[in-house]
Tab-separated table of C-alpha atoms in Angstrom:
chain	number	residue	atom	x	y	z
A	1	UNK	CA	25.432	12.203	-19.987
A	2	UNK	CA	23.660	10.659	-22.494
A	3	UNK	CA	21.688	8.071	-19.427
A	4	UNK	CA	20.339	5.069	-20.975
A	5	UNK	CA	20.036	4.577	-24.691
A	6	UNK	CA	17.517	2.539	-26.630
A	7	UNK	CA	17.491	1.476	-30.043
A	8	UNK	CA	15.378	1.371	-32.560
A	9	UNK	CA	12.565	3.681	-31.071
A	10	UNK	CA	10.525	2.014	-33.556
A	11	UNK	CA	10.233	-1.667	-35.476
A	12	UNK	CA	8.019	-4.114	-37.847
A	13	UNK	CA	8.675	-7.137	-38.269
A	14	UNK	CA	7.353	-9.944	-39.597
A	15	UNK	CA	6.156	-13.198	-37.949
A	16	UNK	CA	9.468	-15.723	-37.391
A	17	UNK	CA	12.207	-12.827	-38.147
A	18	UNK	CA	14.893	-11.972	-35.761
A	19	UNK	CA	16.127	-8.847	-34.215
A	20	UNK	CA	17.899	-7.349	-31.843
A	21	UNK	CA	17.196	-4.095	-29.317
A	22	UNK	CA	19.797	-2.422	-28.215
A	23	UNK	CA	20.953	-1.087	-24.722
A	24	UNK	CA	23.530	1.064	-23.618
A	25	UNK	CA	24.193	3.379	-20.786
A	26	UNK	CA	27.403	5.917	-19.547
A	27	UNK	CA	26.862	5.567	-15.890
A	28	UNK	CA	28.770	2.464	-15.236
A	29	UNK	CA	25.670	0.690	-13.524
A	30	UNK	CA	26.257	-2.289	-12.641
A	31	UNK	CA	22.593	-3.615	-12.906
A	32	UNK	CA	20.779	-3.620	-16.289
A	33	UNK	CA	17.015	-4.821	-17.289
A	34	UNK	CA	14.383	-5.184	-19.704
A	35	UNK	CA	10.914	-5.076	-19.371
A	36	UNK	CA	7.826	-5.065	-21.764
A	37	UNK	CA	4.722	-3.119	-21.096
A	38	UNK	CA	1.314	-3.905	-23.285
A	39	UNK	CA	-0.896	-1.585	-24.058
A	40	UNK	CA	-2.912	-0.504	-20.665
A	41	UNK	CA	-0.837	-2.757	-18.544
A	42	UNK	CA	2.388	-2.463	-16.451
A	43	UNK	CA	5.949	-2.988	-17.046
A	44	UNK	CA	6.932	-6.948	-16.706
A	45	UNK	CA	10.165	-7.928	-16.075
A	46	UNK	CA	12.093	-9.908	-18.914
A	47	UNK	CA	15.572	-10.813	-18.548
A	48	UNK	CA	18.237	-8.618	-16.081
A	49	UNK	CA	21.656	-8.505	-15.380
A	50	UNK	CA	23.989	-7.763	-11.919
A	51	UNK	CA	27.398	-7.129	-13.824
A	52	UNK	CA	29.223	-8.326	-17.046
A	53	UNK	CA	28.813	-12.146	-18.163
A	54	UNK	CA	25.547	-12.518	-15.108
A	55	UNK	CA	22.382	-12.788	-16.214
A	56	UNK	CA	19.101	-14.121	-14.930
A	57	UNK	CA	15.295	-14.483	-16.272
A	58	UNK	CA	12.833	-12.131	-15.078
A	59	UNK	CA	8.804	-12.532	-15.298
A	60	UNK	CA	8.176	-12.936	-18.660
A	61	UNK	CA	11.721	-14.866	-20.360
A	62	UNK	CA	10.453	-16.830	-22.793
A	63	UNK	CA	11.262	-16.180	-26.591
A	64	UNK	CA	14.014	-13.410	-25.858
A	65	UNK	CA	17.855	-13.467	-25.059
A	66	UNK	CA	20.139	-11.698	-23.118
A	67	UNK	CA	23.779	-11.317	-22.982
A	68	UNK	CA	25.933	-9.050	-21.216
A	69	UNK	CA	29.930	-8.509	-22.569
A	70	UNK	CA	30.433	-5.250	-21.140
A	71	UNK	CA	29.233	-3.095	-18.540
A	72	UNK	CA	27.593	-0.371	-20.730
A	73	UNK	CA	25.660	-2.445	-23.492
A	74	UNK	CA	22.814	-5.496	-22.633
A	75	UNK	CA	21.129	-6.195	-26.012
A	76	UNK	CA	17.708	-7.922	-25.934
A	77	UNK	CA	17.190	-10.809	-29.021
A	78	UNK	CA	13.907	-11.944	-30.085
A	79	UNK	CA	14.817	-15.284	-31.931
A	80	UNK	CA	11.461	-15.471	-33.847
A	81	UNK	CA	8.990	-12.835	-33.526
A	82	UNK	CA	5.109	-13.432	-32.462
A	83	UNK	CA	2.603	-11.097	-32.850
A	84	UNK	CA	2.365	-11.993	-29.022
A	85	UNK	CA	5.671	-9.676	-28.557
A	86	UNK	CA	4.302	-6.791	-30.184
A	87	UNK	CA	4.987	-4.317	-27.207
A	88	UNK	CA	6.705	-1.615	-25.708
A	89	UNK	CA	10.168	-2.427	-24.439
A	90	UNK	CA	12.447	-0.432	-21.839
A	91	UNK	CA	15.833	-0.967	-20.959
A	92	UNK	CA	16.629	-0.164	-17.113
A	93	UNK	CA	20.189	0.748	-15.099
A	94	UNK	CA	20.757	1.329	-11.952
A	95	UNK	CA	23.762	1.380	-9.507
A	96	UNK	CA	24.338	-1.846	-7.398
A	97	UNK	CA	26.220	-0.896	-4.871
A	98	UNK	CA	24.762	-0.935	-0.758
A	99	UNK	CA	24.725	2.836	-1.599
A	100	UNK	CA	22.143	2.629	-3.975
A	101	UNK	CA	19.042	4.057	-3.762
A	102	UNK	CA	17.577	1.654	-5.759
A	103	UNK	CA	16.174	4.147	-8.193
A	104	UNK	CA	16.092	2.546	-12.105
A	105	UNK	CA	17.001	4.996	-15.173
A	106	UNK	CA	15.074	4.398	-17.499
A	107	UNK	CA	15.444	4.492	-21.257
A	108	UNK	CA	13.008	6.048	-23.542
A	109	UNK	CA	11.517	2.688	-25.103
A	110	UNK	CA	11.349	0.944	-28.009
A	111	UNK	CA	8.206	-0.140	-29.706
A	112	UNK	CA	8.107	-3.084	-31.823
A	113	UNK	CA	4.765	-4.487	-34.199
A	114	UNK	CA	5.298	-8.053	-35.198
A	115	UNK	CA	2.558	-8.866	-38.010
B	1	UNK	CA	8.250	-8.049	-2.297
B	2	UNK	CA	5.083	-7.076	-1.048
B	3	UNK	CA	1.928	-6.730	-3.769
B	4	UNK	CA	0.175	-2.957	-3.438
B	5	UNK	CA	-2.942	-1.757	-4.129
B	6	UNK	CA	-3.953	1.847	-5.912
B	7	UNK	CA	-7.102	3.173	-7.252
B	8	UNK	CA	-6.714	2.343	-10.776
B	9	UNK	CA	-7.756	6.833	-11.528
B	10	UNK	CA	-8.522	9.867	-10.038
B	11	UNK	CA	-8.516	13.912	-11.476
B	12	UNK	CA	-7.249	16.851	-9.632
B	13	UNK	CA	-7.321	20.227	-10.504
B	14	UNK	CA	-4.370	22.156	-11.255
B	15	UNK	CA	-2.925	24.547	-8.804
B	16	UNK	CA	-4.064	21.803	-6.009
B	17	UNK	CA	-2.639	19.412	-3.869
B	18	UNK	CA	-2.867	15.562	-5.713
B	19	UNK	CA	-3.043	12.867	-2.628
B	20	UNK	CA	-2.644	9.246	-4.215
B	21	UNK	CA	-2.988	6.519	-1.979
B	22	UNK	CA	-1.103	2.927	-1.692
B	23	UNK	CA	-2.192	0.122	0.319
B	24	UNK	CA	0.893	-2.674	1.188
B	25	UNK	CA	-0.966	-4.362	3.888
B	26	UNK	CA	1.668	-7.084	3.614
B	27	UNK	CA	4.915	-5.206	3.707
B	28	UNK	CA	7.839	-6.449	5.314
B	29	UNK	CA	10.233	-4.882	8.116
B	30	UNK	CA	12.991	-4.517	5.507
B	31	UNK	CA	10.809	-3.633	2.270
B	32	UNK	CA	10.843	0.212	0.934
B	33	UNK	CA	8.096	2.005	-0.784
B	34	UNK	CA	9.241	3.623	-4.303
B	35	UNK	CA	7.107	5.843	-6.369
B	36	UNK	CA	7.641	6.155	-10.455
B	37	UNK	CA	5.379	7.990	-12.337
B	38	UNK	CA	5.204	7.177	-16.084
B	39	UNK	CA	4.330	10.209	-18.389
B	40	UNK	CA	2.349	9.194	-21.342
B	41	UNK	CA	4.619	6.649	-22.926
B	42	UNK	CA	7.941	7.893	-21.559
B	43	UNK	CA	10.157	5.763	-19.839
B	44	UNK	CA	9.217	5.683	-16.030
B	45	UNK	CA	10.554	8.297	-13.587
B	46	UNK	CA	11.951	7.798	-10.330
B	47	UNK	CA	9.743	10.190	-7.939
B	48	UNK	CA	10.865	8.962	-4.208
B	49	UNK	CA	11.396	6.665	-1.773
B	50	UNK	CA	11.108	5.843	2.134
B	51	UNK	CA	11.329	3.126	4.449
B	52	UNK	CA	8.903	4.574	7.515
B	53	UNK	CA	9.877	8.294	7.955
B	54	UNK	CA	8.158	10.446	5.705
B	55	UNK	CA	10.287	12.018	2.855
B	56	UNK	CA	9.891	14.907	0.740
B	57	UNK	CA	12.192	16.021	-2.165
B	58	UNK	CA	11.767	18.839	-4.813
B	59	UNK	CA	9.158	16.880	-6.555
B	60	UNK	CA	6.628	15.105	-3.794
B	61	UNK	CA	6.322	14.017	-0.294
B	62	UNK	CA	6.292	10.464	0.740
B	63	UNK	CA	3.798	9.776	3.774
B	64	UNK	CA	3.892	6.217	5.170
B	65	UNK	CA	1.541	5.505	8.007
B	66	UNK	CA	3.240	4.117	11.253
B	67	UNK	CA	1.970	0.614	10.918
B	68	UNK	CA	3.479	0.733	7.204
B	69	UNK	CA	0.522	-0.663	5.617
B	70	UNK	CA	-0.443	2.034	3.610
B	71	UNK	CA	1.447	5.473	2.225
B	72	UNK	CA	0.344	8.505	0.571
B	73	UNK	CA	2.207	10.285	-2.367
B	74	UNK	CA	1.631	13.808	-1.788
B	75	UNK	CA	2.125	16.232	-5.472
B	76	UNK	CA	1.769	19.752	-3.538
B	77	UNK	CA	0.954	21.926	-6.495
B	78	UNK	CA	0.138	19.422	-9.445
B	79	UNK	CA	0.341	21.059	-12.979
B	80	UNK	CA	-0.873	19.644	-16.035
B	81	UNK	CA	2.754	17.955	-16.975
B	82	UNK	CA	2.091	15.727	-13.917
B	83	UNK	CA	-0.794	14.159	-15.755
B	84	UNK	CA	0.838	10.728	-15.619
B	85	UNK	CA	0.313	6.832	-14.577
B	86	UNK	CA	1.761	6.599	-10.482
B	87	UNK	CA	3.742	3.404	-9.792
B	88	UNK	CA	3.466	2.714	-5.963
B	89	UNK	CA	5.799	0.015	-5.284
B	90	UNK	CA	7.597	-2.195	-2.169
B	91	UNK	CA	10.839	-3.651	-2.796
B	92	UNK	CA	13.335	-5.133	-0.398
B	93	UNK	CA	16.707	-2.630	0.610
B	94	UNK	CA	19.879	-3.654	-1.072
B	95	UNK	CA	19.551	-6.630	-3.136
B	96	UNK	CA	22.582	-8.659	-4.217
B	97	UNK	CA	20.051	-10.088	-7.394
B	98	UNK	CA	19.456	-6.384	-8.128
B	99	UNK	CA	17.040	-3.824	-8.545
B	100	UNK	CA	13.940	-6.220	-9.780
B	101	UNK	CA	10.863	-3.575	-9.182
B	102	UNK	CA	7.599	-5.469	-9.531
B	103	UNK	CA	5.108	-2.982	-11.552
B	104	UNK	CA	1.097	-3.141	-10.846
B	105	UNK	CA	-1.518	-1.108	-13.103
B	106	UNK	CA	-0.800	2.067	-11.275
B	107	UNK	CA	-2.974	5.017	-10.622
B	108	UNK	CA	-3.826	6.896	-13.819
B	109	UNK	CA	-3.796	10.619	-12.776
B	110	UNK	CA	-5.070	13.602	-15.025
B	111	UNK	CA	-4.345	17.226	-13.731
B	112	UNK	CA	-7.499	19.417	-14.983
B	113	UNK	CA	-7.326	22.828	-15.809
């Protein structure tokens, strides 16, 4: 099992460009998330999902999107890049079930530099 | 979920027991404590988990006092690969909005030779 995927590991952008990070993971978790952790800080919930077409805003929402077509992939969108959202970002599963243990996977991040 | 409260760093010396407090004064009847640790700038890592019995599993023991206000992450022979930021944190059981952990500034831990 490959666990929880993140691309790029690594991005520059430009102030006001677009882009998208990408999400997947093979365990068929229901629940997905993002978070972004500045330098020295915590992580800080962004956007998450419960399932397929659900999704919700987290802590920090503004300037990204979310959407959520299949179980395996949530893709995070920054619509027009600040140097505010230069960051590390990591994508989160975990099972949903009443089972659950509540443990997150986590992915191995993806750090983006917006000049 | 309940806010915590962890010394912000501490050393230990390798070979030795690592003891790292949490204080959740405010917990809830129904809230767990999770630890993550968070090794250099790795993803986070799910460590354990309890709701008022203590727990141990192949990595750490979990020791919550009885009044649940406080718990104590217990790393019985830390190494220098645990050299790591420690995540204590209290979250609700099952959740029909999901997993949502809340994550503080953590205890920064380095393991000295």
């Amino acid at each position: 099992n490959a666990g929880v995927t993140q691309t790029p590991k690594f991005q520059v952008l430009k102030t006001g460009q677009s882009m998208t990070l990408q999400c997947a993971q093979d365990m068929n978790h229901e629940y997905m998330s993002w978070y972004r952790q500045d330098p020295g800080m915590g992580l800080r919930l962004i956007h998450y999902s419960v399932g397929a077409g659900i999704t919700d805003q987290g802590e920090v929402p503004n300037g990204y999107n979310v959407s959520r077509s299949t179980t395996e992939d949530f893709p995070l969108r920054l619509l027009s890049a600040a140097p505010s959202q230069t960051s590390v970002y990591f994508c989160a599963s975990s099972r949903m079930d009443r089972t659950n243990t509540g443990e997150l996977f986590f992915g191995e991040g993806s750090r983006l530099t917006v000049l | 979920d309940a806010k915590t409260t962890q010394p912000p760093s501490m050393d230990c010396a390798e070979g030795r027991a690592a003891n790292l407090p949490c204080n959740h004064s405010t917990i809830s009847g129904n809230e767990y404590v999770y630890w993550y640790r968070q090794i250099h700038s790795q993803g986070p890592q799910y460590i354990i988990h309890g709701l008022k019995n203590n727990e141990t599993n192949e990595m750490a023991s979990l020791i919550i006092t009885e009044d649940r206000k406080s718990s104590t992450l217990i790393l019985p022979h830390a190494t220098l690969r645990d050299t790591a930021v420690y995540y204590c944190i209290v979250r609700s059981g099952f959740k029909a909005a999901g997993n949502k952990l809340t994550f503080g500034g953590g205890t920064r831990v380095l393991v000295k030779p």
